[in-house]
Coordinates of C-alpha atoms and ligand atoms in Angstrom, one line a residue:
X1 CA 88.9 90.6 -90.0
X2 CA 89.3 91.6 -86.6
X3 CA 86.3 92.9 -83.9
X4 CA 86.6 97.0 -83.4
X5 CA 85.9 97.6 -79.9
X6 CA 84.0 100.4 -79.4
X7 CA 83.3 101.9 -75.5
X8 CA 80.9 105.1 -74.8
X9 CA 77.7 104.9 -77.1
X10 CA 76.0 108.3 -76.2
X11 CA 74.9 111.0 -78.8
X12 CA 78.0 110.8 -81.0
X13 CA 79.3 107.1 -80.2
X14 CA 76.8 105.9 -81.5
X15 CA 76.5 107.1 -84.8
X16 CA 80.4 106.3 -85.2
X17 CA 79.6 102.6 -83.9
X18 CA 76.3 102.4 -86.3
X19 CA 78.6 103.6 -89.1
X20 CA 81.6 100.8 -88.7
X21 CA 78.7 98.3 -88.3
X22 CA 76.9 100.1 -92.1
X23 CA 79.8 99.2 -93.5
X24 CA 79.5 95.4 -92.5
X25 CA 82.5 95.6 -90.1
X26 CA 82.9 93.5 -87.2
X27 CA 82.4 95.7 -83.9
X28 CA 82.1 94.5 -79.9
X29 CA 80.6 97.3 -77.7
X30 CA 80.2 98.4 -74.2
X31 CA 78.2 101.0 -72.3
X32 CA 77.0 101.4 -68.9
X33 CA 73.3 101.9 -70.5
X34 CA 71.9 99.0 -71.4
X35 CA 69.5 100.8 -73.8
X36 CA 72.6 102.1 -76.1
X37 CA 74.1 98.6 -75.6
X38 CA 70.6 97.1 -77.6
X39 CA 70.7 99.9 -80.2
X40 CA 73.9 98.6 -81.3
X41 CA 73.2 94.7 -80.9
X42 CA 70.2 95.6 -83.1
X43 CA 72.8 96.7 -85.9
X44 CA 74.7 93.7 -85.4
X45 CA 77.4 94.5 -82.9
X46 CA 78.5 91.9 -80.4
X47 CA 77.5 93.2 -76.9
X48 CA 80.0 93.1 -74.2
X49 CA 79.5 93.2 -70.3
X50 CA 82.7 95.3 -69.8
X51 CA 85.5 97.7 -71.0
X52 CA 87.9 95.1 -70.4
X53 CA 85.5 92.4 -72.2
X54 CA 86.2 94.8 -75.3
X55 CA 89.6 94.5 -74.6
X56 CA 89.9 90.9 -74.6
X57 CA 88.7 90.8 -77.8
X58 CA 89.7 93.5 -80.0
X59 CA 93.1 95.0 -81.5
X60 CA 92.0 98.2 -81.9
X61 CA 89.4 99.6 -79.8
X62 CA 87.8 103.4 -79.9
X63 CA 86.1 104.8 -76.7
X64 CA 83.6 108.4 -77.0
X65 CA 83.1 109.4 -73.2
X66 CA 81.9 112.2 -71.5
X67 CA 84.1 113.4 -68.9
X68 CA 87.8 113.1 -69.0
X69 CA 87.5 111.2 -65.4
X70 CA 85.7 108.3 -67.0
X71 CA 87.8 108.0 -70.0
X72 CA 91.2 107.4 -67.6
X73 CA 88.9 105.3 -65.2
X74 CA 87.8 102.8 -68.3
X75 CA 91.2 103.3 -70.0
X76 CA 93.5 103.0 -66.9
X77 CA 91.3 101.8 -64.1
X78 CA 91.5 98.5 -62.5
X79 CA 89.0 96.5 -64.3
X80 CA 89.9 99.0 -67.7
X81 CA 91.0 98.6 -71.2
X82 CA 94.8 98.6 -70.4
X83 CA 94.4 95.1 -68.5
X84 CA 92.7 93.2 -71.8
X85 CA 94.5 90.6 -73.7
X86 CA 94.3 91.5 -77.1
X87 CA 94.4 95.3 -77.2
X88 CA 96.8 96.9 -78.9
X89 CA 95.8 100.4 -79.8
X90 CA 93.5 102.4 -78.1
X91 CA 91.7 105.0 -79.6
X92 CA 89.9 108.0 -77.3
X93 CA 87.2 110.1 -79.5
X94 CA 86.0 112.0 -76.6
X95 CA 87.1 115.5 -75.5
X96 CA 89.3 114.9 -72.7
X97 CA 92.6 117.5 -73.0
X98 CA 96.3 117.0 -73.8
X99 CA 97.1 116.3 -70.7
X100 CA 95.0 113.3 -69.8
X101 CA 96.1 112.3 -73.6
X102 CA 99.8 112.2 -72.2
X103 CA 98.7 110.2 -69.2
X104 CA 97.2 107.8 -71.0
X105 CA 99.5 107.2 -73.5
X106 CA 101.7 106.3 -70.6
X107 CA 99.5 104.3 -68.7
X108 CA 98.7 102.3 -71.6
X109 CA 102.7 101.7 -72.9
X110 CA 103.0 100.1 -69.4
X111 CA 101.4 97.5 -70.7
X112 CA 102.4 97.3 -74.2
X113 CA 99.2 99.4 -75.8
X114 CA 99.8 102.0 -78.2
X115 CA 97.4 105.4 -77.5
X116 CA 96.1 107.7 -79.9
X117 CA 93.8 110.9 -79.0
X118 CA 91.9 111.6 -82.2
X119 CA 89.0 114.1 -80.8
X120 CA 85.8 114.4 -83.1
X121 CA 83.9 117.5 -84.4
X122 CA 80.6 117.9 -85.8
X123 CA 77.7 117.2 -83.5
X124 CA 75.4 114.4 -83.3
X125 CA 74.2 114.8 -86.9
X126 CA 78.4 114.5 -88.4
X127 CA 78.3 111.1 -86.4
X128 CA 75.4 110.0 -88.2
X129 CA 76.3 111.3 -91.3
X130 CA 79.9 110.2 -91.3
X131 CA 80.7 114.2 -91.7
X132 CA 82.9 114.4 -89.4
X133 CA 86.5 116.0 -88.7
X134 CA 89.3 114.3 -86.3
X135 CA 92.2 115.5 -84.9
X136 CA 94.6 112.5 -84.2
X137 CA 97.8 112.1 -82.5
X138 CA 99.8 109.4 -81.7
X139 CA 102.6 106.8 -83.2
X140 CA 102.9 107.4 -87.1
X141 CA 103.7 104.1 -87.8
X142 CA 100.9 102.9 -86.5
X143 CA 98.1 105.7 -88.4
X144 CA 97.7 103.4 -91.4
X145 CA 95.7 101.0 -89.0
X146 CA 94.2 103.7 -87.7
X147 CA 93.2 106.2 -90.7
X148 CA 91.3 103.5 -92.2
X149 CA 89.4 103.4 -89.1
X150 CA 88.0 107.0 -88.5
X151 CA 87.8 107.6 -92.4
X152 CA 84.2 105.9 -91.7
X153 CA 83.3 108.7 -89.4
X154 CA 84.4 111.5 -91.7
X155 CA 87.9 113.5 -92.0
X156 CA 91.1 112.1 -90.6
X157 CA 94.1 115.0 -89.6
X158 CA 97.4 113.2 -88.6
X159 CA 98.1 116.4 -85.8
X160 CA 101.5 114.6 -85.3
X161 CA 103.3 112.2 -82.8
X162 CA 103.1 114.1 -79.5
X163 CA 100.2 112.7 -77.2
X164 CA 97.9 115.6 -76.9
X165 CA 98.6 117.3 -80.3
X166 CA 95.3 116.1 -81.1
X167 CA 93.5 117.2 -78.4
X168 CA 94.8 120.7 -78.4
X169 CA 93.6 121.1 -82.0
X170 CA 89.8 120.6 -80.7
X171 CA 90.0 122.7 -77.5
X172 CA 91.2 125.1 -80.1
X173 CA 88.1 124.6 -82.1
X174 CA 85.3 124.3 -79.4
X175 CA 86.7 128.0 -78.1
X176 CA 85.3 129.1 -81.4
X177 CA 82.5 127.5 -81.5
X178 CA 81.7 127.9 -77.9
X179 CA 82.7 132.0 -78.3
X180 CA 80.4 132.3 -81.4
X181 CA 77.2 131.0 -79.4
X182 CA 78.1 133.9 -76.8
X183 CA 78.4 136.3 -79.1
X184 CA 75.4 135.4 -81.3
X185 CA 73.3 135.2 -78.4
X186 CA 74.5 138.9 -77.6
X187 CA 74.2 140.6 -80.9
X188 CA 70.8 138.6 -81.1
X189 CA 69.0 140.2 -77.9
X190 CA 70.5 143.9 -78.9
X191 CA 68.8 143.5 -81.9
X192 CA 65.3 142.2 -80.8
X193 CA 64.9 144.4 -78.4
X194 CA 65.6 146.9 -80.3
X195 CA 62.5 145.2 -82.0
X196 CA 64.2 143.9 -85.5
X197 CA 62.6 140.6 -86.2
X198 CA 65.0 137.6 -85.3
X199 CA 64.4 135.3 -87.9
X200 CA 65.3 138.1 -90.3
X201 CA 69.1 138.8 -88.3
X202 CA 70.0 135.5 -89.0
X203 CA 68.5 135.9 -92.7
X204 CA 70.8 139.0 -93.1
X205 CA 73.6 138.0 -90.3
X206 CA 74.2 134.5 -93.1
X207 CA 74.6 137.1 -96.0
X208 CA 76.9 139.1 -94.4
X209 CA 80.8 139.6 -92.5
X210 CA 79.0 138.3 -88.9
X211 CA 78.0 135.1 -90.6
X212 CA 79.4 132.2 -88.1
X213 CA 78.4 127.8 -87.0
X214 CA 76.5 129.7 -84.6
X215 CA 74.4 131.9 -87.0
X216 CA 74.1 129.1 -90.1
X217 CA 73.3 126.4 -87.8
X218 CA 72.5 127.0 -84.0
X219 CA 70.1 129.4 -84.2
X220 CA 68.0 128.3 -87.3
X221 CA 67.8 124.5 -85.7
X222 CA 68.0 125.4 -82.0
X223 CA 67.5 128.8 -80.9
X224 CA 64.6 130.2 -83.2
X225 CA 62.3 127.3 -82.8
X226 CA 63.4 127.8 -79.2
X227 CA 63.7 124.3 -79.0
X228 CA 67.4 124.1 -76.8
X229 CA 68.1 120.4 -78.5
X230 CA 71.1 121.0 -80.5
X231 CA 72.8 118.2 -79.2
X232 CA 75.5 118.8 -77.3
X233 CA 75.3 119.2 -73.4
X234 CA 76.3 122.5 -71.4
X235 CA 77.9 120.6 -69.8
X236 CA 80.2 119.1 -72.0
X237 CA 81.2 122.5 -73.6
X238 CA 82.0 123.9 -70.2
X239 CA 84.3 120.8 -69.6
X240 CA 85.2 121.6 -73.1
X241 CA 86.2 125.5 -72.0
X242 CA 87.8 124.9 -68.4
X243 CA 89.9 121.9 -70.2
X244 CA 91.2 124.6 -72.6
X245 CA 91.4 128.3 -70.4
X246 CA 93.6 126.0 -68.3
X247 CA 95.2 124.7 -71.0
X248 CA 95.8 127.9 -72.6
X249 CA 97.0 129.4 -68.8
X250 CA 99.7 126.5 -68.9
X251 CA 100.8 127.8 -72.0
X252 CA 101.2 131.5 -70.8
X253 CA 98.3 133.0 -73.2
X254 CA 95.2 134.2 -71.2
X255 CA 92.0 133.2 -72.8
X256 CA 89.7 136.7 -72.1
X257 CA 86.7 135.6 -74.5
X258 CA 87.5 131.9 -73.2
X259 CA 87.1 132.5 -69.9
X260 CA 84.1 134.7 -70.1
X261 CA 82.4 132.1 -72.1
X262 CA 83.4 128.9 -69.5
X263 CA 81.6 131.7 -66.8
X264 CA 78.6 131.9 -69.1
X265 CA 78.6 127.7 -69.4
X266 CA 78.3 127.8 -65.4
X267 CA 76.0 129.9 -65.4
X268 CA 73.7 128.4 -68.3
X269 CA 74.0 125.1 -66.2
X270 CA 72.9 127.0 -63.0
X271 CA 70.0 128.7 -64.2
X272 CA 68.9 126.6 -67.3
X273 CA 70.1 123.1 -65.3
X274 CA 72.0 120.7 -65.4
X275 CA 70.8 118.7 -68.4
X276 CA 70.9 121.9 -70.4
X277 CA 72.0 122.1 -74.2
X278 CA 74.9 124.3 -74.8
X279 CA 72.7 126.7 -77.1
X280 CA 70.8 127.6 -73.9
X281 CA 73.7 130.1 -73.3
X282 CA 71.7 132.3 -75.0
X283 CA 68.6 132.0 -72.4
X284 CA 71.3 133.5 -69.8
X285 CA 72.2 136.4 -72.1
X286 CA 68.4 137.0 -72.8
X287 CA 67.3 137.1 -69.7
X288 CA 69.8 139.2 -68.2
X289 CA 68.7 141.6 -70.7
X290 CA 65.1 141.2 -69.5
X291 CA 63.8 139.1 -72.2
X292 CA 61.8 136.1 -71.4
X293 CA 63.9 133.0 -71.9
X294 CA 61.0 130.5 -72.3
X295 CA 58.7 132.9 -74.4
X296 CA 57.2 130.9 -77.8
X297 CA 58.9 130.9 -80.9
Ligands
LIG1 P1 76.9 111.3 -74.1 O1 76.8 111.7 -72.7 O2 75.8 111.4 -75.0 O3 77.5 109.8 -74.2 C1 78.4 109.2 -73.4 C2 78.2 107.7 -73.3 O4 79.1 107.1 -72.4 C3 76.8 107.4 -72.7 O5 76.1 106.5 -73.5 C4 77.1 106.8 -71.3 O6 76.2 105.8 -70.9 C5 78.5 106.2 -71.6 N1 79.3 105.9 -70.4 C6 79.4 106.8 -69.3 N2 80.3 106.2 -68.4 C7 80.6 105.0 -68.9 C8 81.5 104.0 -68.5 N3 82.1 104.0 -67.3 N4 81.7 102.9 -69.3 C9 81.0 102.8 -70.5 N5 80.2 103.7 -71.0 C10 80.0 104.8 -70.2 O7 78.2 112.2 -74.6 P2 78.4 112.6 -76.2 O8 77.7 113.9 -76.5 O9 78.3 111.4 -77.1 O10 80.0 113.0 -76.0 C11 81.0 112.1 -75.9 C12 82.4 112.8 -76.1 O11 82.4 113.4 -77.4 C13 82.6 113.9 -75.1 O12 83.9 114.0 -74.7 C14 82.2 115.2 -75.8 O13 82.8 116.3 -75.3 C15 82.6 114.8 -77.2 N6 81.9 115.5 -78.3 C16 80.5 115.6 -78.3 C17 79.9 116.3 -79.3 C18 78.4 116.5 -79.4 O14 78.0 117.2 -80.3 N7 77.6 115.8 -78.6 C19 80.7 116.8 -80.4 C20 82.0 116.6 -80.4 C21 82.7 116.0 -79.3

């Protein structure tokens, strides 16, 4: 059997890398950190010393990046993926929008690579856990190499043919995610300081209509303890949000919850920083109502 290249192992590439190599496949990696590099080579993945190492030696090859810059840069760029000689499908897991998905999938035909987006949801713990959903577009003939593939990391959709499909699908989904934080965090502060007891809101919140991820999961591992390490960077979500209130504006539809939230993500990396976690929205909302935002749990 064939390597898997695998690019980009952060908080969710990794698990998806650790999980093709838990199920004794053959897997060549790459990262800029050298420290992610060695928690792979520790599983047993071949190490590589670049994207276009990967390239030379894989068929099909997977990257999870942060910023839709660097995926096009290690895809397209002049040392990338697309100049490797024995690549033939590419595969990007990150969050990057349709219409860098489009791009690619034309850059890469140039030089006789097929492209598929298939972007992931589920946070750091559905990587792990092999829990998590994809949304994939790209050629259908070419999905039953591919399906096998991403079954490892949890639920395969087949969005359809058109580059992009995939990634509209998960823009679509992190506006809800990314609108329930807001929310949450706002019908949270009403109610403490009205003085109700927050640990009890979410209690009745999960038992009733407002129940939402943000409620069942963000706020009893993230918010309550006040801990802010939920695992996925403010800044990532308000990539996540631009990518799609633009994408939406493109399409005619104006995003007003959207585009309030992508504010808030600004904000949240203003006053919280730069490293923030995305649940730290709620620290904005809190303290604009005059709550402390680093009070104890
Ligand atoms: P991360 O910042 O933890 O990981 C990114 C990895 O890419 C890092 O290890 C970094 O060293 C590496 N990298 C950066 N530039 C590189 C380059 N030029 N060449 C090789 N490696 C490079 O990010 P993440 O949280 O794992 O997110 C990855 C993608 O998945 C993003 O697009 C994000 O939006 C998406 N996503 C994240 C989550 C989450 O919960 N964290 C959930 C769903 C989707």
């Amino acid at each position: 059997m064939s390597n898997i290249g695998f690019i980009g192992l952060g908080r969710m590439g990794s698990g998806m890398a650790l999980r093709l190599r838990a199920a004794g496949l053959p897997v060549i990696v790459h990262d800029v950190s050298h420290e992610a590099v060695a928690r792979l080579a520790e599983a047993g993945a071949q190490a590589a010393q670049s994207a276009r190492a990967v390239a030379d030696a894989s068929e099909i090859l997977l990257v999870s990046l942060p910023m839709p810059d660097i995926v096009e840069q290690v895809l397209l760029g002049p040392d990338g993926v697309a100049q490797g000689k024995a690549v033939k499908i590419a595969v990007d897991l990150s969050t990057s929008g349709p219409q860098l998905a489009q791009r690619l999938a034309d850059g890469l035909a140039k030089h006789g690579i097929a492209s598929f987006d298939a972007p992931v949801s589920g946070g750091v713990k559905g990587a792990r856990e092999g829990r998590l959903s994809l949304m994939a577009s790209g050629p259908a003939a070419l999905w039953p190499q591919v399906e096998p593939i991403l079954q490892h990391f949890g639920k395969a959709f087949f969005m359809g043919e058109t580059p992009g499909a995939g990634q509209t699908m998960k823009l679509v989904n992190n506006l809800l995610g990314a609108v329930a934080i807001a929310v949450t965090a706002e019908g949270m502060t009403m109610g403490i300081k009205a003085g109700l007891d927050p640990a009890k809101m979410i209690e009745v919140l999960n038992q009733s209509t407002g129940v939402n991820a943000a409620t069942k999961d963000k706020w009893p591992r993230s918010v309550l303890p006040r801990t802010f390490d939920f695992g996925f960077a403010a800044a990532l979500s308000y990539k996540d949000m631009r990518l799609c209130v633009d994408e939406a504006e493109a399409l005619g539809v104006h995003l007003m919850l959207g585009t309030h939230v992508r504010d808030l993500l600004r904000r949240t990396l203003e006053e919280v920083g730069e490293d923030a976690d995305f649940t730290a929205m709620a620290k904005v909302v809190e303290a604009d109502a005059g709550l402390d935002p680093d009070r104890p749990a």
